Amino acid sequence: MNELIGLISLAIAVISYSLYITHTLKGYTKPHAITWLVWGLLNGSVFFEQLAGGAGPGAWVTAAAAVANLFIFGLALRLGERTVTRFDWVCLALVGVLLLTWALIADPVIVVFLAITIFLLGLFPTLRKSATQAHEETASTYALNGFKFFLALLALNTITVTTALYPLVLFLVNCGFALYLVVARYYQGKAVIIERKGTLRGRAKKTRRR
């Protein structure tokens, strides 16, 4: 059963990242390089932890995610978001500190909290960007990733902090961010329409005066 869920999760991961990569290549999506670098490093670290622990099918998805994340990072350097703020660099610096801490910590509970914090720090630069440019993200990728982590929860044999907290948080955050993008696009789209109407009215008034 776990192998089947692992294969389904792998298929979802391939579809979700393929959508994101395709949208990036077409210019619809502009990934933030720091976000995808952080997630690539995070998934790579988790994969090696799983490998050392003798993980089975669950590690396939993590490995695929790490490769996809780093590939998107490469695309982001050429086609992604050009504005990198001090806030974004601070997030990256904190991630570096937490990854070093991870290497020195053996407590699995602390490692889980470190992984969650690193994931959120990676998301923050994209969240900041999406506050004004939600249309430059692929919401379906995050929704599919949320579903992928939901399946990971179903595949668990035992529910503990170390096994369930990480996929639970990523399920909630991915789905929540996908919903945020949809809502933000709606309101940002309305703001653009209102701005355009105001511009057109201003031009019409100038024309009448002439």
PDB file of C-alpha atoms in Angstrom:
ATOM      1  CA  MET A   1       0.000   0.000   0.000  1.00  0.00           C
ATOM      2  CA  ASN A   2       2.791   2.415   0.919  1.00  0.00           C
ATOM      3  CA  GLU A   3       4.534   1.693  -2.386  1.00  0.00           C
ATOM      4  CA  LEU A   4       1.339   2.595  -4.272  1.00  0.00           C
ATOM      5  CA  ILE A   5       0.978   5.858  -2.342  1.00  0.00           C
ATOM      6  CA  GLY A   6       4.669   6.526  -2.979  1.00  0.00           C
ATOM      7  CA  LEU A   7       4.174   6.082  -6.736  1.00  0.00           C
ATOM      8  CA  ILE A   8       1.061   8.295  -6.747  1.00  0.00           C
ATOM      9  CA  SER A   9       2.922  10.967  -4.774  1.00  0.00           C
ATOM     10  CA  LEU A  10       5.829  10.764  -7.206  1.00  0.00           C
ATOM     11  CA  ALA A  11       3.451  11.204 -10.158  1.00  0.00           C
ATOM     12  CA  ILE A  12       1.850  14.234  -8.466  1.00  0.00           C
ATOM     13  CA  ALA A  13       5.298  15.726  -7.816  1.00  0.00           C
ATOM     14  CA  VAL A  14       6.288  15.282 -11.476  1.00  0.00           C
ATOM     15  CA  ILE A  15       3.041  16.899 -12.683  1.00  0.00           C
ATOM     16  CA  SER A  16       3.195  19.809 -10.224  1.00  0.00           C
ATOM     17  CA  TYR A  17       6.817  20.703 -10.978  1.00  0.00           C
ATOM     18  CA  SER A  18       6.320  20.179 -14.720  1.00  0.00           C
ATOM     19  CA  LEU A  19       3.526  22.767 -14.636  1.00  0.00           C
ATOM     20  CA  TYR A  20       5.728  25.220 -12.759  1.00  0.00           C
ATOM     21  CA  ILE A  21       8.703  24.704 -15.070  1.00  0.00           C
ATOM     22  CA  THR A  22       6.522  25.027 -18.193  1.00  0.00           C
ATOM     23  CA  HIS A  23       4.952  28.255 -16.917  1.00  0.00           C
ATOM     24  CA  THR A  24       8.414  29.607 -16.084  1.00  0.00           C
ATOM     25  CA  LEU A  25       9.763  28.829 -19.555  1.00  0.00           C
ATOM     26  CA  LYS A  26       6.719  30.526 -21.114  1.00  0.00           C
ATOM     27  CA  GLY A  27       7.234  33.611 -18.959  1.00  0.00           C
ATOM     28  CA  TYR A  28       3.980  33.276 -16.986  1.00  0.00           C
ATOM     29  CA  THR A  29       5.729  32.405 -13.717  1.00  0.00           C
ATOM     30  CA  LYS A  30       8.773  34.170 -12.273  1.00  0.00           C
ATOM     31  CA  PRO A  31      10.246  32.023  -9.487  1.00  0.00           C
ATOM     32  CA  HIS A  32      12.224  33.600  -6.671  1.00  0.00           C
ATOM     33  CA  ALA A  33      15.708  32.055  -6.746  1.00  0.00           C
ATOM     34  CA  ILE A  34      16.191  32.117  -2.967  1.00  0.00           C
ATOM     35  CA  THR A  35      12.961  30.198  -2.340  1.00  0.00           C
ATOM     36  CA  TRP A  36      13.865  27.374  -4.686  1.00  0.00           C
ATOM     37  CA  LEU A  37      17.489  27.191  -3.549  1.00  0.00           C
ATOM     38  CA  VAL A  38      16.348  26.845   0.065  1.00  0.00           C
ATOM     39  CA  TRP A  39      13.777  24.182  -0.793  1.00  0.00           C
ATOM     40  CA  GLY A  40      16.313  22.296  -2.896  1.00  0.00           C
ATOM     41  CA  LEU A  41      18.807  22.244  -0.015  1.00  0.00           C
ATOM     42  CA  LEU A  42      16.047  21.279   2.420  1.00  0.00           C
ATOM     43  CA  ASN A  43      14.751  18.382   0.332  1.00  0.00           C
ATOM     44  CA  GLY A  44      18.302  17.227  -0.337  1.00  0.00           C
ATOM     45  CA  SER A  45      18.993  17.159   3.412  1.00  0.00           C
ATOM     46  CA  VAL A  46      15.736  15.325   4.129  1.00  0.00           C
ATOM     47  CA  PHE A  47      16.497  12.800   1.367  1.00  0.00           C
ATOM     48  CA  PHE A  48      19.896  11.903   2.834  1.00  0.00           C
ATOM     49  CA  GLU A  49      18.305  11.612   6.288  1.00  0.00           C
ATOM     50  CA  GLN A  50      15.702   9.234   4.828  1.00  0.00           C
ATOM     51  CA  LEU A  51      18.381   7.276   2.982  1.00  0.00           C
ATOM     52  CA  ALA A  52      20.399   6.853   6.175  1.00  0.00           C
ATOM     53  CA  GLY A  53      17.253   5.691   7.967  1.00  0.00           C
ATOM     54  CA  GLY A  54      16.435   3.079   5.322  1.00  0.00           C
ATOM     55  CA  ALA A  55      13.381   4.892   3.967  1.00  0.00           C
ATOM     56  CA  GLY A  56      11.532   3.247   1.120  1.00  0.00           C
ATOM     57  CA  PRO A  57       9.095   4.770  -1.386  1.00  0.00           C
ATOM     58  CA  GLY A  58       8.782   8.001   0.587  1.00  0.00           C
ATOM     59  CA  ALA A  59      12.351   8.894  -0.355  1.00  0.00           C
ATOM     60  CA  TRP A  60      11.523   8.798  -4.092  1.00  0.00           C
ATOM     61  CA  VAL A  61       9.316  11.862  -3.803  1.00  0.00           C
ATOM     62  CA  THR A  62      11.893  13.734  -1.725  1.00  0.00           C
ATOM     63  CA  ALA A  63      14.653  13.007  -4.244  1.00  0.00           C
ATOM     64  CA  ALA A  64      12.449  14.120  -7.152  1.00  0.00           C
ATOM     65  CA  ALA A  65      11.504  17.298  -5.261  1.00  0.00           C
ATOM     66  CA  ALA A  66      15.159  18.130  -4.523  1.00  0.00           C
ATOM     67  CA  VAL A  67      16.143  17.746  -8.195  1.00  0.00           C
ATOM     68  CA  ALA A  68      13.114  19.769  -9.377  1.00  0.00           C
ATOM     69  CA  ASN A  69      13.717  22.512  -6.794  1.00  0.00           C
ATOM     70  CA  LEU A  70      17.346  22.967  -7.819  1.00  0.00           C
ATOM     71  CA  PHE A  71      16.399  22.906 -11.514  1.00  0.00           C
ATOM     72  CA  ILE A  72      13.834  25.662 -10.892  1.00  0.00           C
ATOM     73  CA  PHE A  73      16.510  27.562  -8.954  1.00  0.00           C
ATOM     74  CA  GLY A  74      18.668  27.434 -12.086  1.00  0.00           C
ATOM     75  CA  LEU A  75      15.761  28.717 -14.198  1.00  0.00           C
ATOM     76  CA  ALA A  76      15.078  31.463 -11.657  1.00  0.00           C
ATOM     77  CA  LEU A  77      18.588  32.843 -12.062  1.00  0.00           C
ATOM     78  CA  ARG A  78      17.825  33.473 -15.738  1.00  0.00           C
ATOM     79  CA  LEU A  79      14.050  33.870 -15.942  1.00  0.00           C
ATOM     80  CA  GLY A  80      12.884  34.552 -12.410  1.00  0.00           C
ATOM     81  CA  GLU A  81      12.200  37.450 -10.065  1.00  0.00           C
ATOM     82  CA  ARG A  82      14.862  40.137 -10.387  1.00  0.00           C
ATOM     83  CA  THR A  83      14.150  42.032  -7.166  1.00  0.00           C
ATOM     84  CA  VAL A  84      15.967  40.560  -4.166  1.00  0.00           C
ATOM     85  CA  THR A  85      15.483  42.577  -0.979  1.00  0.00           C
ATOM     86  CA  ARG A  86      17.455  42.696   2.265  1.00  0.00           C
ATOM     87  CA  PHE A  87      14.621  40.686   3.841  1.00  0.00           C
ATOM     88  CA  ASP A  88      15.222  37.896   1.295  1.00  0.00           C
ATOM     89  CA  TRP A  89      18.957  37.800   2.071  1.00  0.00           C
ATOM     90  CA  VAL A  90      18.232  37.664   5.804  1.00  0.00           C
ATOM     91  CA  CYS A  91      15.962  34.649   5.219  1.00  0.00           C
ATOM     92  CA  LEU A  92      18.749  32.915   3.273  1.00  0.00           C
ATOM     93  CA  ALA A  93      21.321  33.693   5.980  1.00  0.00           C
ATOM     94  CA  LEU A  94      19.035  32.259   8.678  1.00  0.00           C
ATOM     95  CA  VAL A  95      18.563  29.125   6.584  1.00  0.00           C
ATOM     96  CA  GLY A  96      22.353  28.718   6.433  1.00  0.00           C
ATOM     97  CA  VAL A  97      22.561  28.924  10.228  1.00  0.00           C
ATOM     98  CA  LEU A  98      19.735  26.406  10.665  1.00  0.00           C
ATOM     99  CA  LEU A  99      21.280  23.938   8.190  1.00  0.00           C
ATOM    100  CA  LEU A 100      24.553  24.068  10.132  1.00  0.00           C
ATOM    101  CA  THR A 101      22.595  23.521  13.357  1.00  0.00           C
ATOM    102  CA  TRP A 102      20.825  20.570  11.720  1.00  0.00           C
ATOM    103  CA  ALA A 103      24.191  18.938  10.970  1.00  0.00           C
ATOM    104  CA  LEU A 104      25.104  19.118  14.665  1.00  0.00           C
ATOM    105  CA  ILE A 105      21.758  18.007  16.136  1.00  0.00           C
ATOM    106  CA  ALA A 106      20.769  14.371  16.659  1.00  0.00           C
ATOM    107  CA  ASP A 107      17.376  14.912  18.322  1.00  0.00           C
ATOM    108  CA  PRO A 108      14.717  13.969  15.707  1.00  0.00           C
ATOM    109  CA  VAL A 109      12.084  16.296  17.207  1.00  0.00           C
ATOM    110  CA  ILE A 110      14.391  19.308  16.966  1.00  0.00           C
ATOM    111  CA  VAL A 111      15.303  18.303  13.401  1.00  0.00           C
ATOM    112  CA  VAL A 112      11.610  18.316  12.441  1.00  0.00           C
ATOM    113  CA  PHE A 113      11.157  21.837  13.813  1.00  0.00           C
ATOM    114  CA  LEU A 114      14.328  22.962  12.022  1.00  0.00           C
ATOM    115  CA  ALA A 115      13.015  21.520   8.735  1.00  0.00           C
ATOM    116  CA  ILE A 116       9.666  23.293   9.136  1.00  0.00           C
ATOM    117  CA  THR A 117      11.369  26.600   9.955  1.00  0.00           C
ATOM    118  CA  ILE A 118      13.686  26.273   6.945  1.00  0.00           C
ATOM    119  CA  PHE A 119      10.717  25.571   4.666  1.00  0.00           C
ATOM    120  CA  LEU A 120       8.877  28.664   5.920  1.00  0.00           C
ATOM    121  CA  LEU A 121      11.977  30.864   5.606  1.00  0.00           C
ATOM    122  CA  GLY A 122      12.263  29.649   2.032  1.00  0.00           C
ATOM    123  CA  LEU A 123       8.645  30.552   1.338  1.00  0.00           C
ATOM    124  CA  PHE A 124       8.865  34.092   2.748  1.00  0.00           C
ATOM    125  CA  PRO A 125      10.660  35.704  -0.263  1.00  0.00           C
ATOM    126  CA  THR A 126       8.010  34.307  -2.633  1.00  0.00           C
ATOM    127  CA  LEU A 127       5.248  35.330  -0.228  1.00  0.00           C
ATOM    128  CA  ARG A 128       6.663  38.869  -0.151  1.00  0.00           C
ATOM    129  CA  LYS A 129       6.782  38.973  -3.948  1.00  0.00           C
ATOM    130  CA  SER A 130       3.267  37.553  -4.294  1.00  0.00           C
ATOM    131  CA  ALA A 131       1.800  40.327  -2.140  1.00  0.00           C
ATOM    132  CA  THR A 132       1.981  42.499  -5.272  1.00  0.00           C
ATOM    133  CA  GLN A 133       2.646  39.960  -8.050  1.00  0.00           C
ATOM    134  CA  ALA A 134       0.489  36.924  -7.303  1.00  0.00           C
ATOM    135  CA  HIS A 135      -0.050  36.327 -11.033  1.00  0.00           C
ATOM    136  CA  GLU A 136       3.649  35.424 -11.330  1.00  0.00           C
ATOM    137  CA  GLU A 137       3.205  32.186  -9.359  1.00  0.00           C
ATOM    138  CA  THR A 138       1.595  28.875 -10.375  1.00  0.00           C
ATOM    139  CA  ALA A 139      -1.065  28.209  -7.738  1.00  0.00           C
ATOM    140  CA  SER A 140      -1.788  24.687  -9.020  1.00  0.00           C
ATOM    141  CA  THR A 141       1.773  23.596  -8.187  1.00  0.00           C
ATOM    142  CA  TYR A 142       1.281  24.471  -4.527  1.00  0.00           C
ATOM    143  CA  ALA A 143      -2.183  22.870  -4.430  1.00  0.00           C
ATOM    144  CA  LEU A 144      -0.813  19.630  -5.907  1.00  0.00           C
ATOM    145  CA  ASN A 145       2.115  19.664  -3.492  1.00  0.00           C
ATOM    146  CA  GLY A 146      -0.349  20.081  -0.642  1.00  0.00           C
ATOM    147  CA  PHE A 147      -2.230  16.991  -1.833  1.00  0.00           C
ATOM    148  CA  LYS A 148       1.083  15.136  -2.102  1.00  0.00           C
ATOM    149  CA  PHE A 149       1.825  15.787   1.569  1.00  0.00           C
ATOM    150  CA  PHE A 150      -1.721  14.755   2.487  1.00  0.00           C
ATOM    151  CA  LEU A 151      -1.002  11.380   0.870  1.00  0.00           C
ATOM    152  CA  ALA A 152       2.238  11.220   2.858  1.00  0.00           C
ATOM    153  CA  LEU A 153       0.162  11.546   6.027  1.00  0.00           C
ATOM    154  CA  LEU A 154      -2.096   8.693   4.919  1.00  0.00           C
ATOM    155  CA  ALA A 155       0.931   6.476   4.330  1.00  0.00           C
ATOM    156  CA  LEU A 156       2.206   6.820   7.907  1.00  0.00           C
ATOM    157  CA  ASN A 157       2.145   3.676  10.015  1.00  0.00           C
ATOM    158  CA  THR A 158       2.500   5.618  13.269  1.00  0.00           C
ATOM    159  CA  ILE A 159       1.447   9.182  14.089  1.00  0.00           C
ATOM    160  CA  THR A 160       4.046  11.029  16.158  1.00  0.00           C
ATOM    161  CA  VAL A 161       5.564  14.514  16.175  1.00  0.00           C
ATOM    162  CA  THR A 162       8.588  13.280  14.246  1.00  0.00           C
ATOM    163  CA  THR A 163       6.591  11.444  11.568  1.00  0.00           C
ATOM    164  CA  ALA A 164       3.461  13.558  11.126  1.00  0.00           C
ATOM    165  CA  LEU A 165       4.225  17.188  11.978  1.00  0.00           C
ATOM    166  CA  TYR A 166       6.383  17.989   8.929  1.00  0.00           C
ATOM    167  CA  PRO A 167       3.977  16.631   6.252  1.00  0.00           C
ATOM    168  CA  LEU A 168       1.008  18.118   8.139  1.00  0.00           C
ATOM    169  CA  VAL A 169       2.526  21.615   8.201  1.00  0.00           C
ATOM    170  CA  LEU A 170       3.572  21.400   4.540  1.00  0.00           C
ATOM    171  CA  PHE A 171       0.097  20.185   3.569  1.00  0.00           C
ATOM    172  CA  LEU A 172      -1.510  23.157   5.336  1.00  0.00           C
ATOM    173  CA  VAL A 173       1.030  25.738   4.137  1.00  0.00           C
ATOM    174  CA  ASN A 174       0.989  24.631   0.489  1.00  0.00           C
ATOM    175  CA  CYS A 175      -2.812  24.553   0.321  1.00  0.00           C
ATOM    176  CA  GLY A 176      -3.044  27.834   2.226  1.00  0.00           C
ATOM    177  CA  PHE A 177      -0.559  29.526  -0.099  1.00  0.00           C
ATOM    178  CA  ALA A 178      -2.393  28.241  -3.190  1.00  0.00           C
ATOM    179  CA  LEU A 179      -5.622  29.740  -1.830  1.00  0.00           C
ATOM    180  CA  TYR A 180      -3.806  32.986  -0.988  1.00  0.00           C
ATOM    181  CA  LEU A 181      -2.543  33.256  -4.579  1.00  0.00           C
ATOM    182  CA  VAL A 182      -6.049  32.821  -5.993  1.00  0.00           C
ATOM    183  CA  VAL A 183      -7.518  35.473  -3.672  1.00  0.00           C
ATOM    184  CA  ALA A 184      -4.571  37.860  -4.156  1.00  0.00           C
ATOM    185  CA  ARG A 185      -4.861  37.570  -7.947  1.00  0.00           C
ATOM    186  CA  TYR A 186      -8.525  38.482  -7.753  1.00  0.00           C
ATOM    187  CA  TYR A 187      -7.948  41.628  -5.699  1.00  0.00           C
ATOM    188  CA  GLN A 188      -4.801  42.636  -7.568  1.00  0.00           C
ATOM    189  CA  GLY A 189      -6.706  42.200 -10.834  1.00  0.00           C
ATOM    190  CA  LYS A 190      -9.515  44.430  -9.546  1.00  0.00           C
ATOM    191  CA  ALA A 191      -6.977  47.070  -8.516  1.00  0.00           C
ATOM    192  CA  VAL A 192      -5.465  47.056 -12.015  1.00  0.00           C
ATOM    193  CA  ILE A 193      -8.913  47.420 -13.618  1.00  0.00           C
ATOM    194  CA  ILE A 194      -9.790  50.347 -11.328  1.00  0.00           C
ATOM    195  CA  GLU A 195      -6.432  51.976 -12.074  1.00  0.00           C
ATOM    196  CA  ARG A 196      -6.954  51.583 -15.816  1.00  0.00           C
ATOM    197  CA  LYS A 197     -10.458  53.025 -15.613  1.00  0.00           C
ATOM    198  CA  GLY A 198      -9.089  56.003 -13.697  1.00  0.00           C
ATOM    199  CA  THR A 199      -6.409  56.519 -16.348  1.00  0.00           C
ATOM    200  CA  LEU A 200      -8.961  56.330 -19.164  1.00  0.00           C
ATOM    201  CA  ARG A 201     -11.250  58.823 -17.405  1.00  0.00           C
ATOM    202  CA  GLY A 202      -8.317  61.177 -16.929  1.00  0.00           C
ATOM    203  CA  ARG A 203      -7.466  60.972 -20.613  1.00  0.00           C
ATOM    204  CA  ALA A 204     -11.105  61.511 -21.579  1.00  0.00           C
ATOM    205  CA  LYS A 205     -11.270  64.687 -19.458  1.00  0.00           C
ATOM    206  CA  LYS A 206      -8.096  66.037 -21.058  1.00  0.00           C
ATOM    207  CA  THR A 207      -9.520  65.327 -24.520  1.00  0.00           C
ATOM    208  CA  ARG A 208     -12.746  67.185 -23.706  1.00  0.00           C
ATOM    209  CA  ARG A 209     -10.814  70.219 -22.465  1.00  0.00           C
ATOM    210  CA  ARG A 210      -8.959  70.366 -25.743  1.00  0.00           C
TER     211      ARG A 210
END
